Short mmCIF file of C-alpha atoms and ligand atoms in Angstrom, two decimals:
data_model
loop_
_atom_site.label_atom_id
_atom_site.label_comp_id
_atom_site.label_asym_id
_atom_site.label_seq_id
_atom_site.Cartn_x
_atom_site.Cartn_y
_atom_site.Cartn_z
CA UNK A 1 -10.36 4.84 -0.29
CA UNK A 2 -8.93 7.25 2.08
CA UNK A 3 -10.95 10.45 3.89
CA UNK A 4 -8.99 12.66 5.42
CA UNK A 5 -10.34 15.13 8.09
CA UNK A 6 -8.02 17.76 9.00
CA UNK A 7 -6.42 17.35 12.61
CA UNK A 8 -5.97 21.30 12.65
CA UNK A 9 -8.89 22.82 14.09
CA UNK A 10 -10.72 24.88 11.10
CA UNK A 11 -10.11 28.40 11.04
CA UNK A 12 -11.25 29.58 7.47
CA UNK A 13 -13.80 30.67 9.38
CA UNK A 14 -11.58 33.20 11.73
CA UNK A 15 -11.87 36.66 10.94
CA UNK A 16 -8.41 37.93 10.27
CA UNK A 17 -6.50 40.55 12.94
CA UNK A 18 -6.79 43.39 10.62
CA UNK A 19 -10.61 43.41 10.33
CA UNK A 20 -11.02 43.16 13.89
CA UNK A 21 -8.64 46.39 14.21
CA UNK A 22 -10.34 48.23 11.91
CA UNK A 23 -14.03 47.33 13.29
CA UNK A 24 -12.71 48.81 16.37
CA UNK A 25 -11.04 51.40 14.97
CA UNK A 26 -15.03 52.73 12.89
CA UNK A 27 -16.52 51.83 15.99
CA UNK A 28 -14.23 54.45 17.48
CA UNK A 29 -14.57 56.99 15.00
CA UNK A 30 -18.59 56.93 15.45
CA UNK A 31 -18.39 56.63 18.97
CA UNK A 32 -16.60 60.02 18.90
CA UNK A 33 -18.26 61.49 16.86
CA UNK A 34 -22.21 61.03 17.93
CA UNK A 35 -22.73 64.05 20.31
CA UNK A 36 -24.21 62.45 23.94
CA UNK A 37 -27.13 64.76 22.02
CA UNK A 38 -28.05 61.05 20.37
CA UNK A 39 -27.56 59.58 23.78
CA UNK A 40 -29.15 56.40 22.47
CA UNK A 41 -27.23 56.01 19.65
CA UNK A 42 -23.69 57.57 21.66
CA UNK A 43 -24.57 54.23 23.87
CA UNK A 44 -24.93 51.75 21.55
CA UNK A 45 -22.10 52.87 19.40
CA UNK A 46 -19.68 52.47 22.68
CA UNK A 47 -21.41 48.57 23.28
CA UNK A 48 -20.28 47.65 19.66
CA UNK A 49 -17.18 47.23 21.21
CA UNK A 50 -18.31 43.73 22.75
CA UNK A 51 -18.67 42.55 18.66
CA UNK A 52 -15.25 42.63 17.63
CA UNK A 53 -13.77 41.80 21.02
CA UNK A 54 -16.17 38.50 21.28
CA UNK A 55 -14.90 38.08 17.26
CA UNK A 56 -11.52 38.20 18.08
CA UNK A 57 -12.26 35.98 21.61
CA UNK A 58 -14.29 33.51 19.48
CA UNK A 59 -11.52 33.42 16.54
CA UNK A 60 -8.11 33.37 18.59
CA UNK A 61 -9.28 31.99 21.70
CA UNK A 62 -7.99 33.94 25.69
CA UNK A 63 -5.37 36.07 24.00
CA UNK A 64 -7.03 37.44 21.13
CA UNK A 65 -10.23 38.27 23.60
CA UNK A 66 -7.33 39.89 25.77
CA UNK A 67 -5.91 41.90 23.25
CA UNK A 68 -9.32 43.05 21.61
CA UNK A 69 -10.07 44.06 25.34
CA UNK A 70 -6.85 46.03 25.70
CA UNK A 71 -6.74 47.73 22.31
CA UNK A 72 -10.67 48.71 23.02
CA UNK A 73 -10.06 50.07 26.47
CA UNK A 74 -6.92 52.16 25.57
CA UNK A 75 -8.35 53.70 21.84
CA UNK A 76 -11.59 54.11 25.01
CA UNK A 77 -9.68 56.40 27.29
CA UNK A 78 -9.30 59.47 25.78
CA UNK A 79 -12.75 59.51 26.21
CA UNK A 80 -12.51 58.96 29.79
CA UNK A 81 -10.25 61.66 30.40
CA UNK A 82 -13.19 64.01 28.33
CA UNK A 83 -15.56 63.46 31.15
CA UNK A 84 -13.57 63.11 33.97
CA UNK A 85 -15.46 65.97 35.37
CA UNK A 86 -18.87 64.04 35.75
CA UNK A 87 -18.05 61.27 37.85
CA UNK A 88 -21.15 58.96 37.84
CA UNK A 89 -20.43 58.94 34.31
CA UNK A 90 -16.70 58.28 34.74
CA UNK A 91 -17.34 55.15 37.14
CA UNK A 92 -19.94 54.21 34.20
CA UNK A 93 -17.28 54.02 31.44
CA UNK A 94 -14.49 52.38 33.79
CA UNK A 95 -16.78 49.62 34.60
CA UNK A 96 -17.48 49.56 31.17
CA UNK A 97 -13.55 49.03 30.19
CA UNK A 98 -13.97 46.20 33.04
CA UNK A 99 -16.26 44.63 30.89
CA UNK A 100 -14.67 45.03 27.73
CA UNK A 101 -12.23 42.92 29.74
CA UNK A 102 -14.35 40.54 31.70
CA UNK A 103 -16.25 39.77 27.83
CA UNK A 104 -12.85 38.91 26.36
CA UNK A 105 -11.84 36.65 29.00
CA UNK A 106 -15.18 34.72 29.43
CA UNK A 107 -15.64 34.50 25.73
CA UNK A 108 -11.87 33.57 24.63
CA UNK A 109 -12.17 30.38 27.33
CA UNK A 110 -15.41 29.15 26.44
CA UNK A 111 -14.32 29.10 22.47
CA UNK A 112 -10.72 27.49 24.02
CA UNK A 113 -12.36 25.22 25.70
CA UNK A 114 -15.32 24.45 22.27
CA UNK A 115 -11.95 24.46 19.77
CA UNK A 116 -10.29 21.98 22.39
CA UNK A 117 -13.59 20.02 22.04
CA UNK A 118 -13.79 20.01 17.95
CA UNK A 119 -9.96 18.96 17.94
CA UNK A 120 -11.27 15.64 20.02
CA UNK A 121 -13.90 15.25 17.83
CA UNK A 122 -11.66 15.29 15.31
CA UNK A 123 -9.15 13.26 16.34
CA UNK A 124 -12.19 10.87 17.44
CA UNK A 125 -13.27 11.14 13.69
CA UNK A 126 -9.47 10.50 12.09
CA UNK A 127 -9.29 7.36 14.56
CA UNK A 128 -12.88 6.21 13.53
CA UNK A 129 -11.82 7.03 9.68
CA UNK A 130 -8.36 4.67 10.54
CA UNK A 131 -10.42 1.76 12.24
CA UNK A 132 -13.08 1.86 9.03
CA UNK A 133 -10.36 1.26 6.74
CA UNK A 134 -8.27 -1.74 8.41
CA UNK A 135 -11.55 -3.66 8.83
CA UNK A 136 -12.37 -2.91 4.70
CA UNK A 137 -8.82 -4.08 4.06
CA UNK A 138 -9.00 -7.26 6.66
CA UNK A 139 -12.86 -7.75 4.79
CA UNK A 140 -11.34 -7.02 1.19
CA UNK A 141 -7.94 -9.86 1.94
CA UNK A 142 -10.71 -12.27 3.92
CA UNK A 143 -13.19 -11.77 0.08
CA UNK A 144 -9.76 -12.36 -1.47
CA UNK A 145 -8.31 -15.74 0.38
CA UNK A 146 -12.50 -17.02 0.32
CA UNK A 147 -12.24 -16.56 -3.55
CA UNK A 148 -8.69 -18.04 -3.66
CA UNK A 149 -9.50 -21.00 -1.95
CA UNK A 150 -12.96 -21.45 -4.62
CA UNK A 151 -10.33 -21.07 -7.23
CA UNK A 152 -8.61 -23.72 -5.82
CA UNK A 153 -11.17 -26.43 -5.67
CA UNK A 154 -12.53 -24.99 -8.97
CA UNK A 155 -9.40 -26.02 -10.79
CA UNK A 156 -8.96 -29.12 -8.57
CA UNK A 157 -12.49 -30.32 -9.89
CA UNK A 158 -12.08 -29.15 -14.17
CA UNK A 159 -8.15 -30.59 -13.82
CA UNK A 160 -10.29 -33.53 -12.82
CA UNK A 161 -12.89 -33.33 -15.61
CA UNK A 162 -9.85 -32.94 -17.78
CA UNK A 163 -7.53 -35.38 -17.23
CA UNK A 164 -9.91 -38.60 -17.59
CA UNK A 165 -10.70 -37.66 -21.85
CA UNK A 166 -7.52 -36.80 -21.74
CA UNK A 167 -6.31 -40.00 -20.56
CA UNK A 168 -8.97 -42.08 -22.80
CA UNK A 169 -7.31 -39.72 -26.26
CA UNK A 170 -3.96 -40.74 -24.85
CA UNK A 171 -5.13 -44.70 -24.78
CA UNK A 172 -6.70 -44.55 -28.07
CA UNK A 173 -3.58 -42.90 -29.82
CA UNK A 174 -1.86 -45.97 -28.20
CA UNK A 175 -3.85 -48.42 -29.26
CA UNK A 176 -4.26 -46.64 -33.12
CA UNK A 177 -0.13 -47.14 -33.23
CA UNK A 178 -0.44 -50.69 -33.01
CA UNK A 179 -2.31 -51.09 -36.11
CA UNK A 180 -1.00 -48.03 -37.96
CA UNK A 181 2.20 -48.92 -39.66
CA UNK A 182 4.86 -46.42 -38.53
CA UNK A 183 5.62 -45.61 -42.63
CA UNK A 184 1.94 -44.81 -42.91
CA UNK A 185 2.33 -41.44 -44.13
CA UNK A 186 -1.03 -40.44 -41.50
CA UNK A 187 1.62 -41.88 -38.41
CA UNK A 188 2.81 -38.74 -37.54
CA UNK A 189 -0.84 -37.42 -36.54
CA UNK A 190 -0.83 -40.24 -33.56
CA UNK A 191 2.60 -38.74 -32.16
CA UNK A 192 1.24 -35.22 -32.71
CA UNK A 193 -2.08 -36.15 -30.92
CA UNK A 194 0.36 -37.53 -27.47
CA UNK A 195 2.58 -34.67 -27.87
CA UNK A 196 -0.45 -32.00 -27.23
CA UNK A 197 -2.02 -34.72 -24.55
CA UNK A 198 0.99 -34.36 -22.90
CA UNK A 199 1.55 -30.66 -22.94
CA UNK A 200 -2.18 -30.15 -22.07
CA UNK A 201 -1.56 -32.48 -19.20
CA UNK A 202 1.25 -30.51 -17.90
CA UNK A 203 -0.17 -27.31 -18.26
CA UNK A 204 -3.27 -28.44 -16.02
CA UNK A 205 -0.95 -29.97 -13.54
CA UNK A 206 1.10 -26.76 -13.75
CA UNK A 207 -2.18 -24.64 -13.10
CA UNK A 208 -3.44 -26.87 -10.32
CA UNK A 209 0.10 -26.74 -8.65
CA UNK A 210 -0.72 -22.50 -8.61
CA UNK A 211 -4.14 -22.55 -8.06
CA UNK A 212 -4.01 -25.33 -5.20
CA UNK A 213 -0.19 -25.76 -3.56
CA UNK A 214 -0.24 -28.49 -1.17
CA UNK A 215 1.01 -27.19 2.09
CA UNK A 216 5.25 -27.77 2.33
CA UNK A 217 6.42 -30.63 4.27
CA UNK A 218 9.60 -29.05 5.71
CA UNK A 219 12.36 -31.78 6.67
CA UNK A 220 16.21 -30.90 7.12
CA UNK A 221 17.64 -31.32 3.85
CA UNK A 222 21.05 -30.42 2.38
CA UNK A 223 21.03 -28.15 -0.39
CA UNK A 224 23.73 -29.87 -2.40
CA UNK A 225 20.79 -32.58 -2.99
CA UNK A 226 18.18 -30.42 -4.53
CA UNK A 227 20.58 -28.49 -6.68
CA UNK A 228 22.30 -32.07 -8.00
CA UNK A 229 18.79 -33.41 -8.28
CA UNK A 230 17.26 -30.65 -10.69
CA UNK A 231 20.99 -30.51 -13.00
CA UNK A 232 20.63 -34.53 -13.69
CA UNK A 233 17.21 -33.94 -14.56
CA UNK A 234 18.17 -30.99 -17.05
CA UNK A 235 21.18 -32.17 -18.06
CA UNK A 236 20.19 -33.57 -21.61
CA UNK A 237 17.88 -30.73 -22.67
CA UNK A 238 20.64 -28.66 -21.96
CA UNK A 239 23.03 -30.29 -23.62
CA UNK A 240 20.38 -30.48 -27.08
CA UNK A 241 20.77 -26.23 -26.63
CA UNK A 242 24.33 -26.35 -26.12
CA UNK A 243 24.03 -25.12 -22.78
CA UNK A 244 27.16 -25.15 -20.13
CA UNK A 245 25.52 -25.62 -16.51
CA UNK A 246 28.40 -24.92 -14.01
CA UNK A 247 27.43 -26.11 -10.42
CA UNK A 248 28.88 -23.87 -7.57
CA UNK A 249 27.75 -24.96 -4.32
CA UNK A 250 29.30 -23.74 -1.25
CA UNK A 251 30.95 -26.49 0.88
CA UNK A 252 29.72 -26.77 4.03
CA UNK A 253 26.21 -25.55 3.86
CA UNK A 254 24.05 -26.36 7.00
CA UNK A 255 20.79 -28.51 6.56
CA UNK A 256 17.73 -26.35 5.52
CA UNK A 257 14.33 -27.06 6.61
CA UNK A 258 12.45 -27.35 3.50
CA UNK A 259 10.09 -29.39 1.10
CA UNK A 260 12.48 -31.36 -1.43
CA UNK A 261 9.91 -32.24 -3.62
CA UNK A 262 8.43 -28.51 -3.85
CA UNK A 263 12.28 -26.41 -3.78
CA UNK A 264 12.70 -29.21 -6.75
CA UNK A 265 10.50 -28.09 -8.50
CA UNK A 266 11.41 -24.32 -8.15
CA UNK A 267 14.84 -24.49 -9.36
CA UNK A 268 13.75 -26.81 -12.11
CA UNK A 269 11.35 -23.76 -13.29
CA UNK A 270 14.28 -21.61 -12.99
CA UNK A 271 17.03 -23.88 -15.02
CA UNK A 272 14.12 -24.11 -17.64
CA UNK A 273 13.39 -20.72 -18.38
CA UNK A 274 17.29 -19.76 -18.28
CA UNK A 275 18.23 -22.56 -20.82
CA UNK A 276 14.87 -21.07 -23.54
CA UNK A 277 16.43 -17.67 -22.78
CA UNK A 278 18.99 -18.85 -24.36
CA UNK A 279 18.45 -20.27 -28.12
CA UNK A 280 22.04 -20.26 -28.98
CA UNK A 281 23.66 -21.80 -26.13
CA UNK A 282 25.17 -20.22 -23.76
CA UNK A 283 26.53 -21.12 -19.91
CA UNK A 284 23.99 -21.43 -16.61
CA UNK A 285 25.70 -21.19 -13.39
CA UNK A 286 23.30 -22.22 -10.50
CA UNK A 287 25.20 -21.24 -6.98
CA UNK A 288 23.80 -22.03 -3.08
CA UNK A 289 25.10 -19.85 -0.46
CA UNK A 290 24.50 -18.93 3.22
CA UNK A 291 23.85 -15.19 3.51
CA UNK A 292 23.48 -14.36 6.97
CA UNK A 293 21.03 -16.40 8.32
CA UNK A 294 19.49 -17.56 4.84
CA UNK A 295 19.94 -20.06 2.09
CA UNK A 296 20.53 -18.28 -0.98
CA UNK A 297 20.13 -20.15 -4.10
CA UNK A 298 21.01 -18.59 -7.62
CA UNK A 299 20.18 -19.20 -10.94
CA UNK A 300 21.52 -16.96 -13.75
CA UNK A 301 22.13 -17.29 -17.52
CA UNK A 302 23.77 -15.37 -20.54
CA UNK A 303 20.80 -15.16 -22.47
CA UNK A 304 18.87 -12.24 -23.53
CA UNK A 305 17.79 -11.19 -20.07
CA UNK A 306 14.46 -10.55 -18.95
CA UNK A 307 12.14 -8.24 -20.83
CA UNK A 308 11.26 -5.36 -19.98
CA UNK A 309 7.04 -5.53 -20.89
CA UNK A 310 6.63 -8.44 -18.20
CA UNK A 311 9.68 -6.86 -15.74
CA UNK A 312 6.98 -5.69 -13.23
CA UNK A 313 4.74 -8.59 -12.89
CA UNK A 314 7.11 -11.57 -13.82
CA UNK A 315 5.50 -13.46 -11.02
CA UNK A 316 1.92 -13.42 -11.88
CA UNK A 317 0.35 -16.24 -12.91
CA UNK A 318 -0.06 -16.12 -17.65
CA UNK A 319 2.41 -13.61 -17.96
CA UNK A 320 4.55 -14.57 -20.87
CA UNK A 321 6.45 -13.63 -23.94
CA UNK A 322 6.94 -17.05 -25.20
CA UNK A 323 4.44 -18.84 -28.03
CA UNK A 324 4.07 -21.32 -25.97
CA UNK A 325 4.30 -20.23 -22.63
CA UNK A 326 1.91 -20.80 -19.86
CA UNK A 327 3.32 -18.18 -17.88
CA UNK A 328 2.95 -20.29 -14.86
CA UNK A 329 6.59 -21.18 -14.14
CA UNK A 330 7.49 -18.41 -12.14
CA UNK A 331 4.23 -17.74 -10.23
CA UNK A 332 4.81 -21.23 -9.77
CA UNK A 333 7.95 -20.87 -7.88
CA UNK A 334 6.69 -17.56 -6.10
CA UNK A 335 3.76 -19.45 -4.41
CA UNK A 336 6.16 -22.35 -3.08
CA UNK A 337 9.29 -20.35 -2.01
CA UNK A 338 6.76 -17.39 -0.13
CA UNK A 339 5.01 -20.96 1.68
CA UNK A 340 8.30 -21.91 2.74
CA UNK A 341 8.75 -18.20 4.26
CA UNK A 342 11.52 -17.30 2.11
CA UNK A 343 11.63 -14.72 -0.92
CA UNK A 344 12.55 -14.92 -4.50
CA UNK A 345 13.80 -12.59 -7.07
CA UNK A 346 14.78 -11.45 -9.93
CA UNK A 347 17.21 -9.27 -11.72
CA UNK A 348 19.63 -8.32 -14.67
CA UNK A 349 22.81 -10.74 -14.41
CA UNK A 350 26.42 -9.33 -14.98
CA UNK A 351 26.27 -9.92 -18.48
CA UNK A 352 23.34 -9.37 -19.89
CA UNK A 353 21.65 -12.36 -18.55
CA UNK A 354 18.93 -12.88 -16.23
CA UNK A 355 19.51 -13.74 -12.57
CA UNK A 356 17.01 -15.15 -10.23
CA UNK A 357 17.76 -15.56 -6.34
CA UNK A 358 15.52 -17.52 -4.22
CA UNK A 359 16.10 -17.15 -0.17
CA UNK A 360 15.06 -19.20 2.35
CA UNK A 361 15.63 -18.84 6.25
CA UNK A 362 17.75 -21.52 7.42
CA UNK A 363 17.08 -21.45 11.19
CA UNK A 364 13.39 -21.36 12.36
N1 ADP B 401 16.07 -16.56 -17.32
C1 ADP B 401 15.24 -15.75 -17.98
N2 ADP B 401 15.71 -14.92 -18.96
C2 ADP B 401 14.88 -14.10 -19.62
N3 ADP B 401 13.54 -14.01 -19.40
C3 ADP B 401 13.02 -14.80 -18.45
C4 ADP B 401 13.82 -15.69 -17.69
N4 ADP B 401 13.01 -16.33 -16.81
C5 ADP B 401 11.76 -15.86 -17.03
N5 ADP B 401 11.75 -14.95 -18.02
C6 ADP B 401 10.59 -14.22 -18.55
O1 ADP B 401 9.52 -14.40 -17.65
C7 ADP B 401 8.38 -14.91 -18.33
C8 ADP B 401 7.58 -15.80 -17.40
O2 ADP B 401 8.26 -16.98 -17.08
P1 ADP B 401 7.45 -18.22 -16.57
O3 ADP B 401 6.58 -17.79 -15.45
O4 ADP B 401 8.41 -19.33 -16.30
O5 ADP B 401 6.49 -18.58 -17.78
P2 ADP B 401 6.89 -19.19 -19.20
O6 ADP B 401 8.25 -19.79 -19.07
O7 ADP B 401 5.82 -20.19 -19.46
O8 ADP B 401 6.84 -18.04 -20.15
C9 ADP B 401 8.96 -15.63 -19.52
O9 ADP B 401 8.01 -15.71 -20.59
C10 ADP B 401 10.15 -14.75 -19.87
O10 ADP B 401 9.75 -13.66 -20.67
MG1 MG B 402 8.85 -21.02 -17.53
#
């Protein structure tokens, strides 16, 4: 939450030009016309003029003071001229003009010099209202990383608690296949019952590799490697969905500091959500580049493309549109390629597809 205190200094409370004018002007107009036969009231109608001049002093600072001083003394002298005759008088009024002068002056200064003072405090208060909010954001990202890292041991400790049963299900499913005939017609329960162990395991791993990365071990590595790596590992699953993969590395590529295991494991995430994008087959084209002083690695597909409901937050952890999704794949490969100080993302391929580019700086 933002305040925002005006750096102008406030003048709604100025009275406007043409009120000041026209308080002069019916100041005037009864100074005139009370006979010195009210002397009293003849004198105190001629001080009024101080109000408006201090008003317009106050409001507009050495200028307007100036000018309500001028426009007095001149709308004044007419007057003068009237009793010119009696010259005590006369000297009276003059140093009154003086003072009509002398009042603007003095007045418009000390409100320059108070408006000069409420713009500082101002200012102070905008800096103050600045300084406030960088140390809630610093607290707010500082409450953030503290519950991040409770997360992290969190899941570390239930993966934990999780894996052992299912470890012991996975060991008595074994051990209930050596006695169960495979022709039983109960048999296929035991390979349903390792199936979902396994899937359960690798959706803990998958949420323990978000929830606690282990920090990259960065070691010059070619890029060719990862890239041939992840295809042999694919290769028969995409083969089963009649996928093409088409390799297109570009020869040379320098060495790139980065975590084998980790970028692995990226592009596999990649390759696997571009070969169930595409049910029917289709052809995957995975391509490492050097763009300017980063590794650019590609991965797109001719599938259906990416949809548009999960477009803006593809890279949050349980965002999916699949049955059986965990949603973690991508947040996945966010959290490793951003610890490697590199970038990742995605977009809408030639041809319908879906492309995904990861970058990673390749000198440090
Ligand atoms: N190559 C792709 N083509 C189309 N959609 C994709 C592609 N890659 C990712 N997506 C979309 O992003 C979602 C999140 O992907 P991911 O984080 O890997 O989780 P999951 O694969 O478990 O759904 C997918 O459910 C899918 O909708
Ligand atoms: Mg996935």
């Amino acid at each position: 939450m933002t305040h925002h205190v005006p750096l102008q200094a406030d003048r709604t409370r100025d009275l406007k030009p043409w009120w000041l004018i026209a308080g002069i002007i019916v100041i005037t107009f009864l100074h005139y016309n009370t006979s010195t036969h009210y002397l009293l009231l003849h004198e105190i109608y001629q001080r009024l003029y101080y109000i408006p001049i201090i008003f317009a002093a106050y409001s507009y600072g050495l200028r307007g003071g100036l000018a309500a001083a001028v426009l007095s003394t001149l709308i004044y002298l007419p007057h003068l001229a009237q009793h010119a005759d009696n010259r005590v008088y006369a000297i009276n009024q003059y140093a009154e003009t003086i003072l009509f002068l002398v009042i603007g002056v003095v007045t418009g200064l000390l409100a320059g010099a108070e408006r000069r003072e409420r713009q500082r405090y101002e200012q102070t208060a905008v800096e103050l209202q600045r300084a406030y909010d960088e140390l809630r954001s610093t607290v707010d990202q500082l409450l953030l990383a503290d519950r991040h890292a409770s997360l992290g041991q969190m899941s570390a400790a239930i993966v934990h608690e999780i894996r052992n049963p299912l470890g012991a299900i996975r060991g008595a499913a074994e051990a209930l296949e050596a006695i169960v005939p495979p022709e039983h017609e109960k048999a296929e329960f035991l390979t349903i019952i390792k199936r979902e162990v396994e899937r359960l395991n690798g959706l803990i791993s998958d949420f323990l590799q978000y929830a606690r990365p282990r920090s990259p071990e960065l070691l010059p590595t070619p890029p060719r490697e990862i890239v041939e790596a992840v295809v042999k590992l694919t290769s028969k699953q995409a083969e089963q969905a009649r996928v093409q993969i088409i390799v297109d590395v570009a020869d040379p590529l320098p060495l790139v500091l980065l975590d084998a295991e980790q970028m692995k494991q990226v592009l596999l995430n990649l390759i696997l959500n571009a070969i169930e994008a595409m049910p029917d087959g289709g052809q995957l084209t995975i391509s490492a580049r050097q763009r300017n002083e980063e590794l650019s690695l590609a991965v797109r597909d001719t599938g259906k493309g990416i949809d548009l409901a999960v477009r803006e937050k593809l890279f949050s952890p349980f965002v999916t549109t699949k049955t059986r999704g965990t949603g973690l794949g991508l947040a996945i490969a966010h959290r490793l390629v951003t610890q490697h100080g590199g970038r990742i993302e995605a977009a809408d391929g030639e041809n319908g597809g879906a492309l995904v580019e990861i970058r990673l700086p390749v000198k440090r």
